[in-house]
Amino acid sequence: MTSCEVINPATEEVLRTVEFVDVEGVDDAVARAASAQRTWARLAPADRAAALRSFAAVVDAHIDELAALEVANSGHPIGNAEWEAGHVRDVLQYYAAAPERLSGKQIPVAGGLDVTFNEPLGVVGVITPWNFPMTIAAWGFAPALAAGNAVVLKPAEWTPLTSVRLGELAVEAGLPEGLLSVLPGRGSVVGERFVTHPAVRKVVFTGSTATGTRVMAGAAAQVKRVTLELGGKSANIVFDDCDLEKAAATAPYGVFDNAGQDCCARSRILVQRNVYDRFMELLEPAVKGVVVGDPASRDTEMGPLVSKAHWEKVSSFVPDDAPVAFRGEAPAGRGYWFAPTVLTAQRADRAFTEEIFGPVVTVLPFDDEADAIAIANDTAYGLSGSIWTDNLSRALRVSRAVEAGNLSVNSHSSVRYTTPFGGFKQSGLGRELGPDAPLSFTETKNVFIAVAESIGENS
Ligand code: NAD
């Protein structure tokens, strides 16, 4: 058993020391989960639904506590952290309806009755990144539990506190002991054990494309199911016929939300050449107006980066000779602060091609619709993106042509728990959220029941 110090990124103070689980600890938790799952799956659907609703109610009663923990552990602004805790409640509430709606099908066949059942997989391993610890955990555990599975959850090393608390709240809400186990630990220990343990039947992984590739390769050895939510380098495409003031005013929030530590960050702004100069004039005050500071303050729009190591990685994209167009403000002194930064990088530059995962955006002009689509798709990623135009036909044409899983027209929204979320290409595999998510935690079983021929006309 090892331990890890959890640091407040706004102050660099040690918040707590968290014990890390080892391989034996994972194996114990998986055994308990397998036993709890058998009991859970046998419960009446209405009872599983009620248990999930009571979990949602307990989360609702702890929104302030969960939000305060996320402010301290992740540096999320308080308003965002409250939204995230409320989102966990809503996701649980939404999937609480699923146990009574996983109805399977009755398929017409000759000679009998054919029905399908949506059988739970068993134990599901959920591995989360550090950028949105609570919400991403809930996207995995809520539909998995609703479909009759048990869950072992490994939070990221830097940000385990809200996940650990959610595990405690599940027990407080009356979920069977061991049904949802939160196991803080190293990716190379706990995460890898989820991949190699034969009783873990599916791994839901959210994180970098490099680690996701490794998880998928490891899972192949057991033909283990995977859902992968990976990196992004999304485009925000601004056409000359859009509301340019609104596009410029909102662009910073499409990329700097959560200090740019967002897989959906629109980190490549593509602007039609004939409005490029005007767009940059409008963008500058918008970027300088982003309020960066104490995450506990209600006025704050952007907090610090999550850790010193991540601060160094983001800084490497802005060397002294970087093509900086302009920057916003950030506090000096202790804390991993990084000012919102706008670069006029070229197409081949590292800042334009790699996921930075910080408050750094690149802006590039384009000539016409075909050019915009070609630049937007010139990446291995395909998670998200925005299209700004007042021409409906163009909006639809470009939406269909951009290779990404989540697009928004004249807005930067990506995530609603009622709609599917996930990536094209190397941004992932499978979809989370939306009405079908519980099905991705089931196997379809087909059962044919032969019906005997009638033995007499009136019998
Ligand atoms: P990461 O890949 O370093 O780590 C993610 C998780 O995987 C952590 O819990 C880590 O401990 C674990 N892990 C590390 N090595 C492992 C291994 N060998 N086997 C199993 N698990 C292992 O990613 P990160 O730095 O925490 O997160 C940032 C990345 O996540 C970015 O690329 C971002 O785009 C991506 N992300 C994607 C989405 C999405 O929904 N598509 C959402 C959030 C973040």
PDB file of C-alpha atoms in Angstrom, residues 3 49 77 82 146 153 184 191 246 257 271 321 332 340 345 349 353 391 421 451:
ATOM      1  CA  SER A   3      -0.019   6.826  -0.388  1.00  0.00           C
ATOM      2  CA  ALA A  49     -34.691   2.088  -9.587  1.00  0.00           C
ATOM      3  CA  PRO A  77     -14.591  27.665  -9.886  1.00  0.00           C
ATOM      4  CA  GLU A  82     -21.807  23.077  -7.986  1.00  0.00           C
ATOM      5  CA  ALA A 146     -28.879   0.796 -13.751  1.00  0.00           C
ATOM      6  CA  LEU A 153     -14.061   3.005  -9.988  1.00  0.00           C
ATOM      7  CA  PRO A 184      -7.744   5.346  -5.551  1.00  0.00           C
ATOM      8  CA  GLY A 191      -6.073   0.666 -13.835  1.00  0.00           C
ATOM      9  CA  LYS A 246     -21.389  36.752 -30.430  1.00  0.00           C
ATOM     10  CA  ASP A 257     -13.696  26.653 -19.526  1.00  0.00           C
ATOM     11  CA  VAL A 271     -11.955  32.189 -39.076  1.00  0.00           C
ATOM     12  CA  ASP A 321       9.309  33.084 -29.262  1.00  0.00           C
ATOM     13  CA  ALA A 332       0.954  35.774  -9.605  1.00  0.00           C
ATOM     14  CA  PRO A 340      -5.562  32.719 -21.207  1.00  0.00           C
ATOM     15  CA  ALA A 345       0.270  29.380 -34.875  1.00  0.00           C
ATOM     16  CA  ASP A 349       3.012  23.998 -35.504  1.00  0.00           C
ATOM     17  CA  THR A 353      -1.750  19.962 -33.968  1.00  0.00           C
ATOM     18  CA  ASN A 391     -26.912  30.005 -43.252  1.00  0.00           C
ATOM     19  CA  PHE A 421     -21.461  11.767 -26.202  1.00  0.00           C
ATOM     20  CA  VAL A 451     -44.261 -24.000 -29.056  1.00  0.00           C
TER      21      VAL A 451
END
